[in-house]
């Protein structure tokens, strides 16, 4: 991949071993190396749209130690194609390794941080690639789950861990949407929220982006209606999943970055005038391959559908009725070049939350993914916010918005 300014990729913690062939699914399966995952059986989960998932298992990871009254617990919610591996106890990476750890913004010497893989995921928590009670993968039989189902499953995990109330629930992008659903569904269990480039309900444009991504998978002939887990390598719906990633990635980054890194440069050794690719095409192909190697097409469909139906106001009188009731301390952060969660929308959210004392701005020319790239700024923002939670009043410093709006 020809790239004038290589930038690391941080959307996942666990990375697959390089292989010449793509498996039918990049999911974690029973018998695979668990890494630093822990597992808990949650029992059955009643689903919002009807039906029930029996014997749900949740994969999660923890850092730090839960104190005697369980008052120092932080729940961390991952992005759409993320996993539980936000950081590593052995310094082996993680999607937020610069944020979670001893002495870092989410300081594990004082806090107990928990990151679960969402219900419907493919990295250890029950999802379409998991084994159903009949011994076969759920596949096409896996039911639709919503953000509320995902949050209810995490609430069961909290119960089993002995956590009645989270000191903070934090997340970005899809993870931040989960944070908003937590606050709306379990306000009494939510001490404070950190919502980074996320919203209370999906927008029409976000639904449109997601629609294209779903169609890419559904029209892959190797998807086989969702029952492809017995397919040989290179015979799964990896083309459709890869195309979905390319579509998504264009909303995660922005034009100034692409112009700077690639411009109209041909890929090394290729001529676009004679069937070759431009460097930016190679870049997108690379991201498509990476996702297909570590993710599951059915999980992508399930989680994307939950993203599309996300709405904390559903059945509660609308978003405008719910937001004023969320009085817990709140951090809202925007990325100034974001074209998936626009800064104007983030500012509207900050204005509507009673516990938010101003918008925090991440300055980045990398678009939406700035929350994963600009770790110095994110550290500064989270550190200021957590300092403001130290007192009984749990108010932010008066100069918070001003102090975090500069890198």
XYZ file of C-alpha atoms in Angstrom:
407
model
C 0.000 0.000 0.000
C 1.515 3.304 -1.110
C 1.015 5.752 1.731
C 2.800 9.085 2.149
C 1.874 9.290 5.833
C 1.150 5.887 7.407
C -1.205 6.028 10.377
C -1.806 3.099 12.702
C -5.153 1.347 12.873
C -6.718 1.156 16.301
C -10.250 -0.120 15.789
C -9.610 -3.488 17.351
C -7.554 -5.017 20.099
C -7.134 -8.597 18.932
C -5.564 -9.038 15.513
C -5.582 -12.234 13.455
C -2.406 -14.025 12.440
C -1.477 -13.280 8.803
C -2.822 -15.947 6.481
C -2.839 -16.362 2.697
C -6.514 -17.367 2.758
C -9.514 -15.753 4.400
C -11.657 -17.991 6.610
C -15.398 -18.101 6.039
C -15.696 -16.159 9.286
C -13.123 -14.211 11.253
C -15.022 -14.846 14.487
C -13.455 -16.193 17.677
C -14.525 -19.812 18.096
C -14.490 -22.197 21.032
C -11.023 -23.714 21.211
C -9.294 -20.613 19.834
C -6.767 -18.813 22.011
C -8.852 -16.796 24.513
C -6.157 -14.165 24.908
C -7.002 -12.074 27.955
C -10.757 -12.653 27.677
C -12.819 -13.732 30.646
C -16.230 -15.349 30.276
C -19.445 -15.386 32.292
C -22.719 -17.171 31.635
C -25.616 -14.725 31.871
C -28.462 -17.216 31.555
C -31.351 -16.397 29.250
C -31.969 -12.933 27.775
C -35.499 -11.794 26.919
C -35.298 -9.667 23.779
C -36.990 -6.331 23.170
C -38.509 -7.406 19.851
C -39.688 -10.758 21.169
C -38.091 -14.129 21.650
C -35.383 -15.240 23.994
C -31.722 -16.156 23.770
C -30.936 -19.056 26.143
C -27.618 -19.506 27.900
C -25.960 -16.274 26.806
C -22.223 -16.084 27.412
C -20.402 -12.774 27.584
C -16.701 -12.237 26.932
C -15.136 -9.313 28.758
C -11.825 -8.014 30.050
C -10.923 -6.106 33.186
C -8.082 -3.908 34.408
C -7.453 -2.779 37.960
C -9.147 -3.970 41.151
C -12.746 -3.519 42.287
C -12.770 -1.804 45.663
C -14.675 -3.040 48.717
C -17.868 -1.066 48.029
C -17.667 -1.506 44.229
C -17.707 2.262 43.743
C -14.705 2.557 41.413
C -16.001 0.606 38.390
C -15.885 2.049 34.873
C -17.720 0.428 31.970
C -16.040 0.874 28.592
C -18.147 0.285 25.454
C -16.366 -0.567 22.199
C -16.994 0.629 18.646
C -18.989 -1.282 16.026
C -16.226 -3.666 14.937
C -14.270 -3.488 18.181
C -13.838 -6.089 20.886
C -13.152 -6.435 24.596
C -9.396 -5.903 24.227
C -9.146 -2.184 24.951
C -5.746 -2.645 26.587
C -3.386 -5.443 27.561
C -2.042 -6.390 30.955
C 1.111 -7.526 29.150
C 1.519 -4.371 27.035
C 0.490 -6.208 23.885
C -1.680 -3.526 22.352
C -5.398 -2.890 22.545
C -7.709 -0.438 20.805
C -7.418 2.162 23.601
C -4.086 1.090 25.077
C -2.946 4.707 25.457
C -6.071 5.552 27.477
C -6.546 2.537 29.787
C -3.822 1.548 32.237
C -1.799 2.588 35.292
C -1.409 6.357 35.398
C -3.380 6.860 32.167
C -6.650 8.722 31.673
C -8.675 5.710 32.818
C -6.246 4.989 35.636
C -6.345 1.339 36.615
C -4.482 1.993 39.861
C -7.633 3.683 41.151
C -10.389 2.364 38.887
C -11.704 -1.055 37.903
C -12.308 -0.904 34.144
C -14.546 -3.451 32.414
C -14.932 -3.829 28.630
C -17.396 -6.469 27.358
C -17.886 -7.721 23.816
C -21.452 -6.793 22.851
C -24.340 -9.228 22.557
C -24.454 -10.370 18.929
C -20.716 -9.869 18.530
C -18.172 -12.368 17.296
C -15.318 -12.140 19.764
C -16.494 -14.436 22.547
C -19.979 -13.148 23.398
C -23.010 -15.044 22.103
C -23.709 -14.067 18.508
C -24.593 -15.615 15.133
C -21.316 -17.576 14.953
C -21.884 -19.094 18.419
C -23.198 -22.590 18.969
C -26.966 -22.785 19.435
C -28.597 -25.313 21.802
C -28.859 -27.838 18.944
C -25.079 -27.882 18.528
C -25.000 -25.927 15.250
C -24.046 -22.256 14.743
C -26.961 -19.869 15.136
C -26.337 -18.434 11.667
C -29.551 -17.239 10.006
C -31.568 -18.241 13.088
C -29.962 -15.620 15.328
C -32.664 -13.127 16.334
C -32.533 -9.363 15.898
C -31.137 -7.658 18.964
C -31.290 -3.973 19.830
C -29.105 -1.588 21.785
C -31.429 -2.166 24.733
C -30.831 -5.901 24.563
C -27.078 -5.279 24.504
C -27.329 -2.984 27.533
C -29.568 -5.436 29.400
C -26.956 -8.150 28.854
C -24.241 -5.851 30.203
C -26.429 -5.065 33.216
C -26.564 -8.795 33.954
C -22.776 -8.890 33.702
C -22.582 -6.019 36.191
C -24.835 -7.924 38.582
C -22.571 -10.964 38.431
C -19.501 -8.804 39.008
C -21.150 -7.241 42.068
C -21.433 -3.761 40.526
C -24.679 -1.979 41.292
C -23.642 1.395 39.897
C -20.918 2.365 37.445
C -18.832 5.376 38.447
C -18.539 6.134 34.727
C -19.785 4.613 31.490
C -17.661 5.678 28.533
C -17.609 4.953 24.834
C -17.131 6.408 21.379
C -19.047 6.002 18.132
C -21.253 2.874 18.409
C -19.909 2.487 21.941
C -21.088 5.984 22.814
C -24.548 5.113 21.538
C -24.527 2.253 24.042
C -23.518 4.737 26.740
C -26.601 6.823 25.919
C -28.840 3.751 26.084
C -27.330 2.807 29.444
C -28.131 6.278 30.802
C -31.713 6.091 29.522
C -32.399 2.499 30.584
C -30.522 2.432 33.892
C -30.073 6.014 35.114
C -29.895 4.807 38.696
C -26.910 2.608 37.806
C -25.077 5.276 35.794
C -22.885 7.576 37.855
C -21.561 9.614 34.931
C -21.303 9.289 31.166
C -18.623 10.078 28.597
C -20.134 10.229 25.111
C -17.523 10.630 22.388
C -18.705 11.253 18.795
C -22.020 9.489 19.400
C -25.667 10.376 19.689
C -29.035 9.603 21.304
C -30.521 8.219 18.071
C -29.256 7.321 14.621
C -29.697 9.953 11.928
C -31.126 9.469 8.447
C -27.661 9.832 6.928
C -26.182 7.274 9.332
C -28.995 4.861 8.500
C -28.281 5.389 4.793
C -24.569 4.601 5.241
C -25.504 1.503 7.230
C -28.044 0.426 4.608
C -25.333 0.351 1.927
C -23.116 -1.721 4.204
C -25.818 -4.286 4.917
C -26.683 -4.554 1.230
C -23.043 -5.289 0.401
C -23.129 -8.390 2.615
C -26.657 -9.507 1.760
C -25.848 -9.476 -1.971
C -22.679 -11.528 -1.607
C -23.628 -14.964 -3.060
C -21.288 -16.600 -0.539
C -23.339 -15.228 2.354
C -25.762 -18.128 1.729
C -28.573 -16.532 3.685
C -26.387 -16.419 6.768
C -25.457 -20.112 6.941
C -21.868 -20.214 5.735
C -19.901 -21.405 8.754
C -19.071 -24.783 7.207
C -17.644 -23.162 4.061
C -13.982 -23.645 3.160
C -11.440 -20.835 3.314
C -12.116 -18.141 0.707
C -15.692 -19.420 0.293
C -17.327 -17.200 2.906
C -18.941 -13.756 2.393
C -15.635 -11.934 2.701
C -16.149 -9.835 -0.444
C -19.409 -8.447 0.882
C -17.993 -7.855 4.339
C -14.968 -6.145 2.829
C -17.141 -3.889 0.685
C -19.194 -2.986 3.754
C -15.978 -1.951 5.467
C -14.916 0.216 2.519
C -18.232 2.050 2.598
C -17.992 2.536 6.362
C -14.380 3.644 6.234
C -15.233 6.563 3.991
C -17.441 7.913 6.774
C -14.738 7.258 9.394
C -12.076 9.367 7.650
C -12.263 12.644 5.726
C -11.119 14.254 2.482
C -8.166 16.330 3.811
C -6.508 13.218 5.232
C -7.024 11.179 2.065
C -5.719 13.999 -0.108
C -2.606 14.394 2.032
C -1.823 10.697 2.279
C -2.730 9.537 -1.229
C -3.776 12.369 -3.564
C -3.888 10.875 -7.076
C -0.823 8.720 -6.550
C -0.904 5.326 -8.293
C -0.285 2.269 -6.202
C 3.373 1.171 -6.468
C 3.858 -0.911 -9.588
C 0.340 -0.265 -10.919
C -1.001 2.035 -13.634
C -4.629 3.191 -13.207
C -4.781 3.858 -16.967
C -4.126 0.181 -17.621
C -6.210 -1.663 -15.036
C -4.142 -0.716 -11.982
C -5.245 0.995 -8.799
C -4.677 4.338 -7.214
C -3.032 4.219 -3.802
C -6.293 5.153 -2.075
C -7.964 2.122 -3.686
C -5.233 -0.111 -2.319
C -5.735 1.480 1.098
C -9.452 0.621 1.086
C -8.734 -2.904 -0.173
C -6.313 -3.320 2.733
C -8.956 -2.323 5.287
C -11.482 -4.650 3.665
C -9.083 -7.584 3.942
C -8.198 -6.782 7.549
C -11.816 -6.730 8.685
C -12.728 -9.925 6.827
C -9.830 -11.684 8.564
C -11.030 -10.817 12.076
C -14.796 -10.289 11.955
C -17.985 -12.129 11.116
C -20.399 -11.021 8.393
C -23.512 -12.003 10.355
C -22.314 -10.125 13.431
C -21.697 -7.093 11.230
C -25.321 -7.296 10.085
C -26.692 -7.745 13.616
C -24.670 -4.913 15.143
C -25.277 -2.581 12.210
C -29.020 -3.177 12.470
C -28.848 -2.291 16.177
C -26.987 0.882 15.205
C -29.733 1.751 12.711
C -32.583 1.239 15.211
C -30.763 3.059 18.035
C -33.153 5.548 19.642
C -33.212 6.250 23.378
C -36.592 7.955 22.893
C -38.365 4.898 21.471
C -41.397 4.211 23.637
C -40.316 6.956 26.054
C -41.879 10.002 24.455
C -39.025 10.779 22.088
C -35.419 11.869 22.494
C -36.464 15.390 23.451
C -38.340 13.990 26.445
C -35.565 11.689 27.600
C -32.489 13.930 27.418
C -33.609 16.416 30.124
C -34.052 13.497 32.552
C -30.421 12.380 32.195
C -29.046 14.515 35.009
C -25.843 12.595 35.727
C -22.525 14.390 35.012
C -21.865 14.117 31.291
C -18.922 14.588 28.982
C -19.730 15.136 25.312
C -16.802 15.203 22.888
C -16.747 16.078 19.195
C -14.085 15.617 16.509
C -13.981 18.791 14.461
C -13.504 16.965 11.130
C -16.096 14.235 11.791
C -18.492 13.537 8.922
C -20.413 10.713 10.619
C -21.337 12.466 13.878
C -21.177 16.111 12.881
C -19.869 18.662 15.406
C -23.143 20.608 15.216
C -25.059 17.524 16.357
C -22.622 16.900 19.185
C -23.062 20.482 20.374
C -26.838 20.063 20.344
C -26.444 16.977 22.515
C -24.133 18.800 24.925
C -26.660 21.633 25.228
C -29.518 19.205 25.909
C -27.868 17.177 28.697
C -28.352 18.882 32.083
C -25.134 17.400 33.477
C -22.922 18.572 30.605
C -20.930 21.749 31.214
C -19.650 22.339 27.686
C -18.489 20.564 24.570
C -15.018 19.035 24.417
C -13.323 19.291 21.029
C -10.771 16.918 19.527
C -8.895 18.691 16.735
C -8.013 16.235 13.995
C -7.740 16.044 10.237
C -8.533 12.314 10.385
C -12.301 12.589 10.678
C -14.442 10.406 12.927
C -11.534 8.100 13.772
C -9.809 11.026 15.458
C -11.084 9.628 18.770
C -8.827 6.601 18.201
C -5.858 8.541 16.808
C -5.542 11.747 18.839
C -4.814 9.976 22.119
C -3.037 12.923 23.732
C -6.104 15.081 23.302
C -8.509 12.355 24.414
C -6.351 11.771 27.486
C -6.492 15.490 28.312
C -10.275 15.562 27.917
C -10.979 12.462 30.014
C -8.510 13.472 32.714
C -10.178 16.854 33.182
C -13.605 15.252 33.289
C -12.646 12.609 35.849
C -11.014 15.217 38.065
C -14.339 17.021 38.112
C -16.058 13.863 39.380
C -13.883 13.708 42.485
C -16.095 15.813 44.755
C -19.500 14.969 46.147
C -21.131 17.534 43.870
C -19.501 15.867 40.853
C -19.421 19.094 38.826
C -16.973 19.840 36.065
C -14.521 22.705 36.487
C -15.967 25.967 35.197
C -13.171 26.269 32.644
C -13.626 22.727 31.358
C -14.974 23.551 27.896
C -12.283 26.171 27.356
C -9.450 24.013 28.696
C -10.216 20.992 26.531
C -10.869 22.811 23.280
C -7.150 23.102 22.608
C -4.750 20.195 22.093
